[in-house]
């Protein structure tokens, strides 16, 4: 029943901004974390950011720290990824994912049980 839907991707020039949204539904507990992953062609899926639904704790990959901000709304049903100062190397399909993080390894894809469909972000130089 859990469903995640990522949206908000698009084409932007380097230095520009986009805001991604992840709409979550079907959750019956409040201890999940929501993470953003991205995958570029020929590259492994990598963790970008995460936020704890319960307490709002956030994590960021070094490559996006200071440029991206993850947040959630008061209802805890939508998570956002504000992406500023975008670079061509940010180009990827961005996915949101949900998991209980048993191992507390937020950036590892195996920690997440539910995945959205992904949204394409393309940053031109």
mmCIF file of C-alpha atoms in Angstrom:
data_model
loop_
_atom_site.group_PDB
_atom_site.id
_atom_site.type_symbol
_atom_site.label_atom_id
_atom_site.label_comp_id
_atom_site.label_asym_id
_atom_site.label_seq_id
_atom_site.Cartn_x
_atom_site.Cartn_y
_atom_site.Cartn_z
ATOM 1 C CA UNK A 1 0.000 0.000 0.000
ATOM 2 C CA UNK A 2 2.942 2.327 0.545
ATOM 3 C CA UNK A 3 3.464 4.484 -2.498
ATOM 4 C CA UNK A 4 5.993 7.176 -3.319
ATOM 5 C CA UNK A 5 5.815 9.537 -6.246
ATOM 6 C CA UNK A 6 8.680 11.781 -7.243
ATOM 7 C CA UNK A 7 8.121 14.816 -9.409
ATOM 8 C CA UNK A 8 9.566 18.201 -10.224
ATOM 9 C CA UNK A 9 12.450 17.310 -12.473
ATOM 10 C CA UNK A 10 13.249 19.129 -15.634
ATOM 11 C CA UNK A 11 15.876 20.833 -17.717
ATOM 12 C CA UNK A 12 17.850 23.654 -16.165
ATOM 13 C CA UNK A 13 21.070 25.456 -16.934
ATOM 14 C CA UNK A 14 24.070 25.148 -14.674
ATOM 15 C CA UNK A 15 23.679 27.403 -11.686
ATOM 16 C CA UNK A 16 19.921 27.129 -11.734
ATOM 17 C CA UNK A 17 17.515 25.586 -9.275
ATOM 18 C CA UNK A 18 14.842 22.936 -9.142
ATOM 19 C CA UNK A 19 12.640 21.645 -6.378
ATOM 20 C CA UNK A 20 11.735 17.993 -6.354
ATOM 21 C CA UNK A 21 8.750 16.630 -4.480
ATOM 22 C CA UNK A 22 8.115 13.184 -3.093
ATOM 23 C CA UNK A 23 4.525 12.490 -2.179
ATOM 24 C CA UNK A 24 4.169 9.576 0.203
ATOM 25 C CA UNK A 25 1.012 7.660 0.938
ATOM 26 C CA UNK A 26 0.007 4.517 2.757
ATOM 27 C CA UNK A 27 2.346 4.840 5.729
ATOM 28 C CA UNK A 28 0.980 3.658 9.053
ATOM 29 C CA UNK A 29 4.035 4.379 11.190
ATOM 30 C CA UNK A 30 6.117 7.460 11.813
ATOM 31 C CA UNK A 31 9.648 6.106 12.070
ATOM 32 C CA UNK A 32 10.562 5.979 8.398
ATOM 33 C CA UNK A 33 13.241 7.967 6.722
ATOM 34 C CA UNK A 34 12.755 9.341 3.242
ATOM 35 C CA UNK A 35 15.813 9.527 1.044
ATOM 36 C CA UNK A 36 16.659 10.918 -2.341
ATOM 37 C CA UNK A 37 18.822 8.850 -4.630
ATOM 38 C CA UNK A 38 20.017 9.576 -8.106
ATOM 39 C CA UNK A 39 21.327 7.502 -10.942
ATOM 40 C CA UNK A 40 23.125 8.803 -13.978
ATOM 41 C CA UNK A 41 23.647 6.687 -17.099
ATOM 42 C CA UNK A 42 26.419 4.176 -16.566
ATOM 43 C CA UNK A 43 26.787 5.027 -12.902
ATOM 44 C CA UNK A 44 25.652 3.449 -9.680
ATOM 45 C CA UNK A 45 22.675 4.732 -7.805
ATOM 46 C CA UNK A 46 23.900 7.050 -5.079
ATOM 47 C CA UNK A 47 22.328 8.541 -2.010
ATOM 48 C CA UNK A 48 21.820 12.284 -2.200
ATOM 49 C CA UNK A 49 19.963 13.214 0.958
ATOM 50 C CA UNK A 50 17.605 11.880 3.588
ATOM 51 C CA UNK A 51 15.241 13.134 6.229
ATOM 52 C CA UNK A 52 13.742 11.427 9.236
ATOM 53 C CA UNK A 53 9.967 11.627 9.198
ATOM 54 C CA UNK A 54 9.910 11.434 12.978
ATOM 55 C CA UNK A 55 12.423 14.061 14.043
ATOM 56 C CA UNK A 56 13.511 15.878 10.904
ATOM 57 C CA UNK A 57 17.145 14.818 11.043
ATOM 58 C CA UNK A 58 18.772 15.336 7.663
ATOM 59 C CA UNK A 59 21.755 13.880 5.861
ATOM 60 C CA UNK A 60 23.545 14.973 2.710
ATOM 61 C CA UNK A 61 26.095 13.574 0.374
ATOM 62 C CA UNK A 62 29.272 15.609 0.309
ATOM 63 C CA UNK A 63 28.715 16.364 -3.356
ATOM 64 C CA UNK A 64 25.496 18.261 -2.663
ATOM 65 C CA UNK A 65 26.106 19.659 0.803
ATOM 66 C CA UNK A 66 25.500 23.381 0.861
ATOM 67 C CA UNK A 67 23.585 23.308 -2.414
ATOM 68 C CA UNK A 68 20.664 20.968 -1.733
ATOM 69 C CA UNK A 69 18.178 21.138 1.108
ATOM 70 C CA UNK A 70 15.771 18.369 2.061
ATOM 71 C CA UNK A 71 12.629 19.202 3.988
ATOM 72 C CA UNK A 72 9.182 17.871 4.773
ATOM 73 C CA UNK A 73 5.816 19.474 5.250
ATOM 74 C CA UNK A 74 3.922 19.528 8.526
ATOM 75 C CA UNK A 75 1.718 16.614 7.547
ATOM 76 C CA UNK A 76 4.775 14.441 6.826
ATOM 77 C CA UNK A 77 3.291 13.356 3.547
ATOM 78 C CA UNK A 78 5.545 15.302 1.201
ATOM 79 C CA UNK A 79 9.305 15.562 1.167
ATOM 80 C CA UNK A 80 11.093 18.158 -0.908
ATOM 81 C CA UNK A 81 14.553 18.422 -2.300
ATOM 82 C CA UNK A 82 15.488 21.990 -3.084
ATOM 83 C CA UNK A 83 18.414 21.924 -5.468
ATOM 84 C CA UNK A 84 20.376 25.115 -5.957
ATOM 85 C CA UNK A 85 23.529 25.909 -7.876
ATOM 86 C CA UNK A 86 22.979 22.889 -10.028
ATOM 87 C CA UNK A 87 25.893 21.429 -11.925
ATOM 88 C CA UNK A 88 25.975 19.235 -15.027
ATOM 89 C CA UNK A 89 27.175 16.356 -12.878
ATOM 90 C CA UNK A 90 23.875 16.543 -11.004
ATOM 91 C CA UNK A 91 22.165 15.236 -14.119
ATOM 92 C CA UNK A 92 20.434 11.984 -13.232
ATOM 93 C CA UNK A 93 17.131 10.342 -12.572
ATOM 94 C CA UNK A 94 16.215 11.218 -9.014
ATOM 95 C CA UNK A 95 14.298 8.742 -6.900
ATOM 96 C CA UNK A 96 12.754 9.014 -3.491
ATOM 97 C CA UNK A 97 12.752 6.017 -1.213
ATOM 98 C CA UNK A 98 11.465 5.076 2.218
ATOM 99 C CA UNK A 99 12.917 2.730 4.777
ATOM 100 C CA UNK A 100 13.283 2.005 8.459
ATOM 101 C CA UNK A 101 17.087 2.208 8.312
ATOM 102 C CA UNK A 102 17.878 -0.786 10.473
ATOM 103 C CA UNK A 103 21.565 -0.323 9.816
ATOM 104 C CA UNK A 104 21.544 3.462 9.988
ATOM 105 C CA UNK A 105 23.245 3.637 6.606
ATOM 106 C CA UNK A 106 21.160 6.300 4.989
ATOM 107 C CA UNK A 107 23.054 6.427 1.711
ATOM 108 C CA UNK A 108 22.808 2.709 0.935
ATOM 109 C CA UNK A 109 19.967 1.702 -1.321
ATOM 110 C CA UNK A 110 19.424 -1.614 0.434
ATOM 111 C CA UNK A 111 18.185 0.257 3.496
ATOM 112 C CA UNK A 112 15.043 1.294 1.656
ATOM 113 C CA UNK A 113 11.976 -0.826 1.068
ATOM 114 C CA UNK A 114 9.868 1.477 -1.077
ATOM 115 C CA UNK A 115 10.801 3.469 -4.135
ATOM 116 C CA UNK A 116 9.179 6.048 -6.284
ATOM 117 C CA UNK A 117 9.300 6.046 -10.059
ATOM 118 C CA UNK A 118 11.904 8.753 -10.352
ATOM 119 C CA UNK A 119 12.071 12.104 -12.080
ATOM 120 C CA UNK A 120 14.632 13.236 -14.618
ATOM 121 C CA UNK A 121 16.890 16.165 -13.805
ATOM 122 C CA UNK A 122 19.044 17.464 -16.612
ATOM 123 C CA UNK A 123 21.532 20.261 -16.045
ATOM 124 C CA UNK A 124 23.059 21.785 -19.134
ATOM 125 C CA UNK A 125 26.401 23.507 -19.233
#
